[in-house]
Tab-separated table of C-alpha atoms and ligand atoms in Angstrom:
chain	number	residue	atom	x	y	z
A	1	MET	CA	-178.611	-146.568	-40.356
A	2	ALA	CA	-179.657	-148.699	-37.104
A	3	ALA	CA	-183.197	-149.799	-37.261
A	4	ILE	CA	-182.740	-151.029	-33.586
A	5	GLU	CA	-180.268	-149.929	-30.912
A	6	ILE	CA	-180.177	-151.593	-27.867
A	7	LYS	CA	-177.829	-150.331	-25.135
A	8	ASP	CA	-177.079	-152.269	-21.730
A	9	LEU	CA	-180.805	-153.598	-21.611
A	10	MET	CA	-181.927	-155.892	-18.510
A	11	ARG	CA	-184.851	-157.094	-17.390
A	12	ARG	CA	-185.585	-158.989	-14.209
A	13	TYR	CA	-189.128	-160.623	-13.926
A	14	ARG	CA	-190.687	-159.988	-9.911
A	15	GLY	CA	-189.797	-162.930	-7.995
A	16	ASN	CA	-186.752	-164.301	-10.038
A	17	GLY	CA	-183.328	-164.337	-8.432
A	18	PHE	CA	-181.849	-163.591	-12.060
A	19	ALA	CA	-182.341	-161.499	-14.871
A	20	ALA	CA	-184.077	-162.955	-18.100
A	21	VAL	CA	-182.304	-160.450	-20.096
A	22	ASP	CA	-178.888	-159.692	-18.443
A	23	HIS	CA	-177.394	-156.345	-19.803
A	24	ILE	CA	-177.532	-156.734	-23.658
A	25	SER	CA	-176.435	-154.237	-26.048
A	26	PHE	CA	-176.331	-154.300	-29.846
A	27	ASN	CA	-177.625	-152.920	-33.273
A	28	VAL	CA	-179.595	-154.145	-36.064
A	29	GLU	CA	-179.119	-152.488	-39.101
A	30	SER	CA	-181.818	-151.385	-41.400
A	31	GLY	CA	-182.971	-154.028	-44.243
A	32	GLU	CA	-181.434	-156.643	-42.493
A	33	ILE	CA	-182.253	-160.063	-41.397
A	34	PHE	CA	-181.344	-160.366	-37.701
A	35	THR	CA	-181.564	-163.301	-35.753
A	36	LEU	CA	-181.782	-164.316	-32.054
A	37	LEU	CA	-180.559	-167.703	-31.475
A	38	GLY	CA	-180.479	-169.709	-28.303
A	39	PRO	CA	-181.921	-172.336	-26.137
A	40	ASN	CA	-185.298	-172.478	-24.287
A	41	GLY	CA	-185.303	-169.762	-21.564
A	42	ALA	CA	-182.497	-167.881	-23.029
A	43	GLY	CA	-184.428	-164.609	-22.979
A	44	LYS	CA	-185.584	-164.188	-26.589
A	45	THR	CA	-189.246	-163.805	-26.169
A	46	THR	CA	-188.304	-161.321	-23.295
A	47	THR	CA	-186.294	-159.157	-25.518
A	48	ILE	CA	-188.474	-159.052	-28.283
A	49	LYS	CA	-191.381	-158.168	-25.945
A	50	ILE	CA	-189.332	-155.291	-24.491
A	51	LEU	CA	-188.589	-154.057	-28.246
A	52	THR	CA	-192.120	-154.399	-29.323
A	53	THR	CA	-193.246	-152.197	-25.838
A	54	LEU	CA	-195.232	-155.014	-24.196
A	55	LEU	CA	-192.718	-155.355	-21.254
A	56	LYS	CA	-190.798	-152.871	-19.585
A	57	PRO	CA	-187.221	-152.949	-19.217
A	58	THR	CA	-185.578	-152.948	-15.927
A	59	SER	CA	-182.997	-150.881	-16.851
A	60	GLY	CA	-181.331	-149.653	-19.976
A	61	THR	CA	-182.661	-148.453	-23.459
A	62	ALA	CA	-183.397	-149.536	-26.494
A	63	LYS	CA	-184.665	-147.557	-29.652
A	64	VAL	CA	-186.884	-149.237	-33.016
A	65	ALA	CA	-187.195	-147.141	-35.802
A	66	GLY	CA	-185.506	-144.198	-33.757
A	67	PHE	CA	-188.101	-144.201	-30.992
A	68	ASP	CA	-187.545	-145.283	-27.584
A	69	VAL	CA	-189.357	-148.519	-26.501
A	70	ASP	CA	-190.187	-146.906	-23.138
A	71	LYS	CA	-190.802	-143.173	-23.635
A	72	ASP	CA	-192.470	-143.145	-27.143
A	73	LYS	CA	-194.307	-146.301	-27.498
A	74	ASP	CA	-196.956	-145.044	-29.688
A	75	SER	CA	-194.449	-144.480	-32.346
A	76	VAL	CA	-192.729	-147.443	-31.918
A	77	ARG	CA	-196.133	-149.506	-32.275
A	78	LYS	CA	-196.820	-147.800	-35.436
A	79	SER	CA	-193.436	-148.503	-36.797
A	80	ILE	CA	-193.634	-152.267	-35.994
A	81	GLY	CA	-195.222	-155.846	-36.988
A	82	ILE	CA	-195.159	-158.932	-34.646
A	83	VAL	CA	-195.760	-162.415	-35.235
A	84	PHE	CA	-196.171	-163.967	-31.960
A	85	GLN	CA	-194.816	-167.112	-30.333
A	86	GLU	CA	-198.139	-168.173	-29.373
A	87	PRO	CA	-201.024	-168.383	-32.268
A	88	SER	CA	-202.887	-165.471	-31.896
A	89	LEU	CA	-205.228	-165.287	-35.052
A	90	ASP	CA	-209.249	-165.458	-34.696
A	91	TRP	CA	-210.132	-168.987	-35.754
A	92	ARG	CA	-213.798	-167.974	-36.099
A	93	LEU	CA	-213.098	-165.904	-38.805
A	94	THR	CA	-211.848	-166.215	-42.333
A	95	GLY	CA	-208.450	-165.455	-43.601
A	96	ARG	CA	-209.355	-162.157	-45.189
A	97	GLU	CA	-211.488	-161.065	-42.065
A	98	ASN	CA	-208.371	-161.663	-39.842
A	99	LEU	CA	-206.087	-159.332	-42.263
A	100	ASP	CA	-209.139	-156.831	-42.617
A	101	PHE	CA	-209.719	-156.413	-39.353
A	102	HIS	CA	-205.809	-155.935	-38.285
A	103	ALA	CA	-205.531	-153.116	-41.078
A	104	ARG	CA	-208.639	-151.318	-39.594
A	105	ILE	CA	-206.898	-151.099	-36.624
A	106	TYR	CA	-203.830	-149.354	-38.378
A	107	GLY	CA	-206.462	-146.947	-39.871
A	108	ILE	CA	-205.903	-148.022	-43.364
A	109	GLY	CA	-208.608	-146.966	-45.793
A	110	ARG	CA	-210.871	-149.519	-47.373
A	111	GLU	CA	-209.552	-149.229	-50.962
A	112	GLU	CA	-205.810	-149.901	-49.923
A	113	ARG	CA	-206.828	-152.346	-47.253
A	114	GLU	CA	-208.285	-154.539	-50.283
A	115	GLU	CA	-205.311	-153.966	-52.543
A	116	ARG	CA	-202.656	-154.609	-49.526
A	117	ILE	CA	-204.504	-158.071	-48.611
A	118	GLU	CA	-204.246	-159.171	-52.253
A	119	GLU	CA	-200.670	-158.619	-52.496
A	120	VAL	CA	-199.811	-160.055	-49.108
A	121	LEU	CA	-201.958	-163.202	-49.441
A	122	LYS	CA	-200.256	-163.549	-52.946
A	123	LEU	CA	-196.604	-163.206	-51.078
A	124	VAL	CA	-197.283	-166.261	-48.975
A	125	GLU	CA	-199.685	-168.070	-51.406
A	126	LEU	CA	-202.889	-168.407	-49.701
A	127	LYS	CA	-205.292	-166.649	-52.207
A	128	ASP	CA	-207.316	-169.663	-52.573
A	129	LYS	CA	-208.193	-169.815	-48.776
A	130	VAL	CA	-208.857	-166.183	-48.441
A	131	ASP	CA	-212.570	-167.003	-47.593
A	132	VAL	CA	-212.090	-169.968	-45.404
A	133	VAL	CA	-212.530	-169.649	-41.518
A	134	VAL	CA	-209.111	-170.007	-40.355
A	135	ASP	CA	-210.125	-173.063	-38.040
A	136	LYS	CA	-209.961	-175.050	-41.415
A	137	TYR	CA	-206.553	-173.901	-42.320
A	138	SER	CA	-203.597	-176.346	-41.539
A	139	GLY	CA	-200.698	-175.415	-39.142
A	140	GLY	CA	-198.507	-174.073	-41.733
A	141	MET	CA	-201.480	-172.355	-43.496
A	142	LYS	CA	-202.049	-170.271	-39.939
A	143	ARG	CA	-198.621	-169.407	-39.374
A	144	ARG	CA	-198.347	-168.371	-43.079
A	145	LEU	CA	-201.627	-165.790	-42.466
A	146	GLU	CA	-199.923	-164.873	-39.217
A	147	LEU	CA	-197.038	-163.843	-41.376
A	148	ALA	CA	-199.170	-162.004	-43.908
A	149	ARG	CA	-200.722	-160.175	-40.929
A	150	GLY	CA	-197.698	-159.057	-39.466
A	151	PHE	CA	-196.611	-157.197	-42.351
A	152	ILE	CA	-200.099	-155.905	-43.925
A	153	HIS	CA	-199.828	-152.500	-42.366
A	154	ASN	CA	-196.010	-151.712	-43.811
A	155	PRO	CA	-194.235	-151.918	-40.812
A	156	LYS	CA	-190.561	-150.440	-41.054
A	157	VAL	CA	-189.512	-153.663	-38.323
A	158	LEU	CA	-190.978	-156.946	-38.316
A	159	PHE	CA	-190.713	-158.945	-35.207
A	160	LEU	CA	-191.112	-162.580	-35.916
A	161	ASP	CA	-190.876	-164.841	-32.596
A	162	GLU	CA	-190.139	-168.487	-33.517
A	163	PRO	CA	-192.114	-168.282	-36.780
A	164	THR	CA	-191.466	-172.028	-37.667
A	165	LEU	CA	-192.026	-173.792	-33.933
A	166	GLY	CA	-194.110	-176.899	-34.585
A	167	LEU	CA	-193.647	-177.033	-38.263
A	168	ASP	CA	-192.076	-179.710	-40.767
A	169	THR	CA	-189.209	-179.483	-42.531
A	170	HIS	CA	-191.013	-178.783	-45.857
A	171	THR	CA	-193.250	-176.034	-44.509
A	172	ARG	CA	-190.475	-174.398	-42.309
A	173	ARG	CA	-188.451	-174.074	-45.627
A	174	ARG	CA	-191.440	-172.171	-47.211
A	175	ILE	CA	-191.884	-169.933	-44.490
A	176	TRP	CA	-188.260	-169.200	-44.945
A	177	ASP	CA	-188.333	-168.225	-48.472
A	178	TYR	CA	-191.347	-166.052	-47.706
A	179	ILE	CA	-189.362	-164.247	-45.139
A	180	ARG	CA	-186.551	-163.621	-47.768
A	181	GLU	CA	-189.072	-162.559	-50.346
A	182	LEU	CA	-190.591	-160.229	-47.745
A	183	ASN	CA	-187.098	-158.316	-46.684
A	184	ASP	CA	-186.132	-158.594	-50.473
A	185	SER	CA	-189.338	-156.814	-52.174
A	186	GLU	CA	-190.478	-154.653	-49.119
A	187	GLY	CA	-187.237	-153.911	-47.790
A	188	VAL	CA	-188.662	-154.345	-43.875
A	189	THR	CA	-185.752	-155.223	-41.223
A	190	ILE	CA	-186.780	-158.425	-39.758
A	191	VAL	CA	-185.752	-159.803	-36.417
A	192	LEU	CA	-186.613	-163.162	-35.654
A	193	THR	CA	-185.853	-165.608	-32.841
A	194	THR	CA	-185.179	-169.481	-33.116
A	195	HIS	CA	-183.672	-172.547	-31.670
A	196	HIS	CA	-183.188	-173.908	-34.884
A	197	MET	CA	-179.447	-173.246	-36.149
A	198	GLU	CA	-179.874	-173.971	-39.621
A	199	GLU	CA	-182.866	-171.223	-39.757
A	200	ALA	CA	-180.468	-168.856	-38.327
A	201	ASP	CA	-177.654	-170.197	-40.907
A	202	TYR	CA	-180.071	-169.856	-43.763
A	203	LEU	CA	-181.909	-166.855	-43.181
A	204	CYS	CA	-180.101	-163.912	-41.415
A	205	ASP	CA	-177.424	-161.550	-42.365
A	206	HIS	CA	-176.447	-161.214	-38.429
A	207	VAL	CA	-177.108	-163.616	-35.425
A	208	GLY	CA	-176.968	-162.894	-31.901
A	209	ILE	CA	-176.360	-166.202	-30.020
A	210	MET	CA	-178.497	-165.862	-26.552
A	211	ASP	CA	-178.005	-167.827	-23.500
A	212	ARG	CA	-178.982	-167.272	-20.272
A	213	GLY	CA	-180.220	-163.531	-20.675
A	214	GLU	CA	-176.823	-162.686	-22.281
A	215	ILE	CA	-175.471	-162.208	-26.177
A	216	ILE	CA	-172.525	-164.514	-25.960
A	217	ALA	CA	-171.846	-164.055	-29.567
A	218	LEU	CA	-172.704	-161.592	-32.740
A	219	ASP	CA	-171.501	-161.501	-36.156
A	220	THR	CA	-172.422	-162.897	-39.554
A	221	PRO	CA	-173.339	-166.836	-39.418
A	222	LYS	CA	-170.076	-167.265	-42.043
A	223	ASN	CA	-167.906	-164.988	-39.569
A	224	LEU	CA	-168.791	-167.316	-36.517
A	225	LYS	CA	-168.147	-170.636	-38.229
A	226	ASP	CA	-164.885	-169.372	-39.826
A	227	LEU	CA	-164.025	-168.680	-36.027
A	228	ILE	CA	-164.022	-172.624	-35.330
A	229	GLY	CA	-162.070	-172.776	-38.553
A	230	SER	CA	-161.417	-176.246	-39.430
A	231	ASP	CA	-163.632	-178.513	-41.529
A	232	VAL	CA	-163.834	-182.126	-40.082
A	233	VAL	CA	-163.050	-185.106	-42.362
A	234	SER	CA	-164.326	-188.644	-40.594
A	235	LEU	CA	-163.013	-192.038	-42.347
A	236	GLU	CA	-164.679	-194.984	-41.444
A	237	MET	CA	-162.512	-198.196	-42.092
A	238	ASN	CA	-163.311	-202.022	-42.541
A	239	THR	CA	-162.030	-203.684	-39.361
A	240	GLY	CA	-158.505	-204.304	-39.280
A	241	SER	CA	-155.055	-203.000	-38.064
A	242	TYR	CA	-153.303	-200.347	-40.272
A	243	ASN	CA	-150.908	-197.548	-39.725
A	244	THR	CA	-153.409	-194.561	-39.530
A	245	GLY	CA	-150.801	-192.673	-37.615
A	246	ILE	CA	-149.479	-191.909	-41.208
A	247	PHE	CA	-152.497	-189.203	-41.805
A	248	LYS	CA	-150.516	-187.308	-39.037
A	249	LYS	CA	-147.584	-186.721	-41.220
A	250	LEU	CA	-149.854	-184.960	-44.145
A	251	ASP	CA	-148.812	-181.250	-43.253
A	252	PHE	CA	-152.641	-179.769	-43.757
A	253	ILE	CA	-153.904	-182.184	-40.566
A	254	THR	CA	-154.085	-179.793	-37.605
A	255	ASP	CA	-155.689	-182.669	-35.471
A	256	PHE	CA	-155.961	-186.312	-35.821
A	257	ARG	CA	-158.272	-188.633	-33.292
A	258	LYS	CA	-158.790	-192.424	-33.489
A	259	GLN	CA	-161.537	-194.277	-31.947
A	260	ASP	CA	-162.522	-197.968	-32.962
A	261	ASP	CA	-162.605	-197.956	-36.788
A	262	PHE	CA	-162.821	-194.050	-37.272
A	263	VAL	CA	-160.373	-191.617	-37.672
A	264	THR	CA	-161.308	-188.029	-37.458
A	265	LEU	CA	-159.312	-185.606	-39.173
A	266	LYS	CA	-159.504	-181.515	-38.782
A	267	MET	CA	-157.982	-179.347	-41.653
A	268	GLU	CA	-158.902	-176.222	-43.566
A	269	ARG	CA	-160.589	-176.485	-46.557
A	270	GLY	CA	-161.394	-180.336	-46.283
A	271	ASP	CA	-163.384	-180.526	-49.666
A	272	LEU	CA	-159.849	-179.940	-51.426
A	273	ARG	CA	-157.760	-182.147	-49.072
A	274	ILE	CA	-160.210	-185.456	-49.409
A	275	PRO	CA	-158.351	-186.848	-52.756
A	276	SER	CA	-154.631	-186.505	-50.901
A	277	ILE	CA	-156.351	-188.372	-48.051
A	278	MET	CA	-157.875	-191.106	-50.069
A	279	GLU	CA	-154.315	-191.505	-52.236
A	280	VAL	CA	-152.663	-192.023	-48.627
A	281	ALA	CA	-154.977	-194.671	-47.665
A	282	MET	CA	-154.839	-196.311	-50.683
A	283	ARG	CA	-150.932	-196.579	-50.323
A	284	GLU	CA	-150.705	-197.622	-47.262
A	285	GLY	CA	-153.452	-200.585	-47.546
A	286	ILE	CA	-156.213	-198.938	-45.185
A	287	GLU	CA	-159.431	-199.852	-46.282
A	288	ILE	CA	-161.895	-197.029	-46.143
A	289	LYS	CA	-165.883	-197.902	-45.820
A	290	SER	CA	-167.173	-194.448	-45.688
A	291	VAL	CA	-165.961	-190.549	-46.090
A	292	ASN	CA	-167.611	-187.673	-44.234
A	293	LEU	CA	-166.836	-183.987	-44.592
A	294	ARG	CA	-168.340	-181.538	-41.958
A	295	LYS	CA	-168.250	-178.163	-42.103
A	296	PRO	CA	-168.726	-176.461	-38.536
A	297	SER	CA	-172.195	-175.347	-38.049
A	298	LEU	CA	-173.545	-172.750	-35.468
A	299	GLU	CA	-174.334	-175.259	-33.098
A	300	ASP	CA	-170.594	-175.987	-33.189
A	301	VAL	CA	-170.268	-172.266	-32.376
A	302	PHE	CA	-172.699	-172.564	-29.291
A	303	LEU	CA	-171.035	-175.465	-28.342
A	304	HIS	CA	-167.193	-173.657	-28.435
A	305	PHE	CA	-168.903	-170.506	-26.328
A	306	THR	CA	-171.038	-172.465	-24.044
A	307	GLY	CA	-169.727	-175.872	-23.721
A	308	ARG	CA	-173.091	-177.143	-24.003
A	309	ARG	CA	-175.538	-178.196	-27.086
A	310	ILE	CA	-178.538	-176.043	-27.953
A	311	ARG	CA	-180.951	-178.841	-27.996
A	312	GLU	CA	-180.259	-180.347	-24.591
B	1	ATP	N1	-193.627	-164.014	-16.718
B	1	ATP	C1	-192.623	-164.475	-16.277
B	1	ATP	N2	-192.823	-164.500	-15.104
B	1	ATP	C2	-191.358	-164.975	-14.406
B	1	ATP	N3	-190.295	-165.485	-15.108
B	1	ATP	C3	-190.422	-165.457	-16.618
B	1	ATP	C4	-191.800	-164.756	-17.025
B	1	ATP	N4	-191.407	-165.090	-18.556
B	1	ATP	C5	-190.396	-165.793	-18.841
B	1	ATP	N5	-189.780	-166.058	-17.813
B	1	ATP	C6	-188.354	-166.474	-17.371
B	1	ATP	O1	-187.239	-165.466	-17.882
B	1	ATP	C7	-186.428	-166.708	-18.670
B	1	ATP	C8	-186.803	-166.124	-20.169
B	1	ATP	O2	-187.634	-166.452	-20.761
B	1	ATP	P1	-187.976	-166.305	-22.290
B	1	ATP	O3	-189.464	-166.530	-22.476
B	1	ATP	O4	-187.684	-164.736	-22.515
B	1	ATP	O5	-186.897	-167.199	-23.058
B	1	ATP	P2	-187.119	-167.464	-24.481
B	1	ATP	O6	-185.556	-167.661	-25.349
B	1	ATP	O7	-188.095	-166.884	-25.358
B	1	ATP	O8	-187.473	-169.364	-24.566
B	1	ATP	P3	-188.337	-170.312	-25.543
B	1	ATP	O9	-186.941	-170.756	-26.675
B	1	ATP	O10	-188.815	-171.289	-24.820
B	1	ATP	O11	-189.401	-169.551	-26.407
B	1	ATP	C9	-186.974	-167.776	-18.416
B	1	ATP	O12	-185.925	-168.554	-17.290
B	1	ATP	C10	-188.149	-167.915	-18.077
B	1	ATP	O13	-188.610	-168.815	-17.346
B	2	MG	MG1	-189.483	-167.494	-26.476
């Protein structure tokens, strides 16, 4: 079943000559993690704002948990949780007070609130900080508390707009694990946005790559990378004159480039081919300084479809 159905959705901001979201259509299946991946200004937050009823679409339709985001706002709001791109905790309150306040708004009774607060804090490992004012939390702790707040009321769909923006690599990985754990243990459908391709790659079942308001590619990260195909093996050689053309004779090589002391070879399953490549190099007396195998990344996919890098 689809948790989200988007049909021909468009949003133009007043005064802009272009559409921030430009006729997009896709579904998100129940229970999956879906990522919108794209550079600054791609239209990710605008899409999230429409799906969470904070912004009206200019045209087109979207349903979340079966409810129309324009015609049935209240039902949509009861079914969702949101973590905004901009921090939105009350810094003067403790972690517990922030969570309790939020749960009250959703009409959760006292006993259940206390139980749920314990549960969510355990998941994001903030139990020992629960009675500290948020002002004294680190950036990563604040983000974890926001995550906990986003799902304390058991939403069907949880929206996370840039959940790891500005966090260091270590904290980012921990947040990824909480998101996965949440998806596993509570079965909640998660839609998140990011411009980190590793984040999309690590976390999501399906990724929609967004650029200039459009969805330019949509599939599993694996299928998208397979589309790019080949692995890239690059050889760094000691300076000298070698018969590097010999690599072209290997029947599994699909592309050969030589620049200065580097030879770049494309092939399927580079991991299995490196021994043969090294054997040829040794036979020809080609002195190899280093070997590097690179699998295609979502960055290569973005590059393939747009001719640009995500972080330009
Ligand atoms: N309130 C607004 N008024 C006018 N234009 C806006 C407004 N909000 C966003 N835009 C424009 O709409 C486009 C999409 O913006 P949006 O915030 O959806 O992008 P994003 O993908 O979330 O980017 P980021 O990765 O930087 O958060 C941008 O060109 C932006 O300048
Ligand atoms: Mg944004």
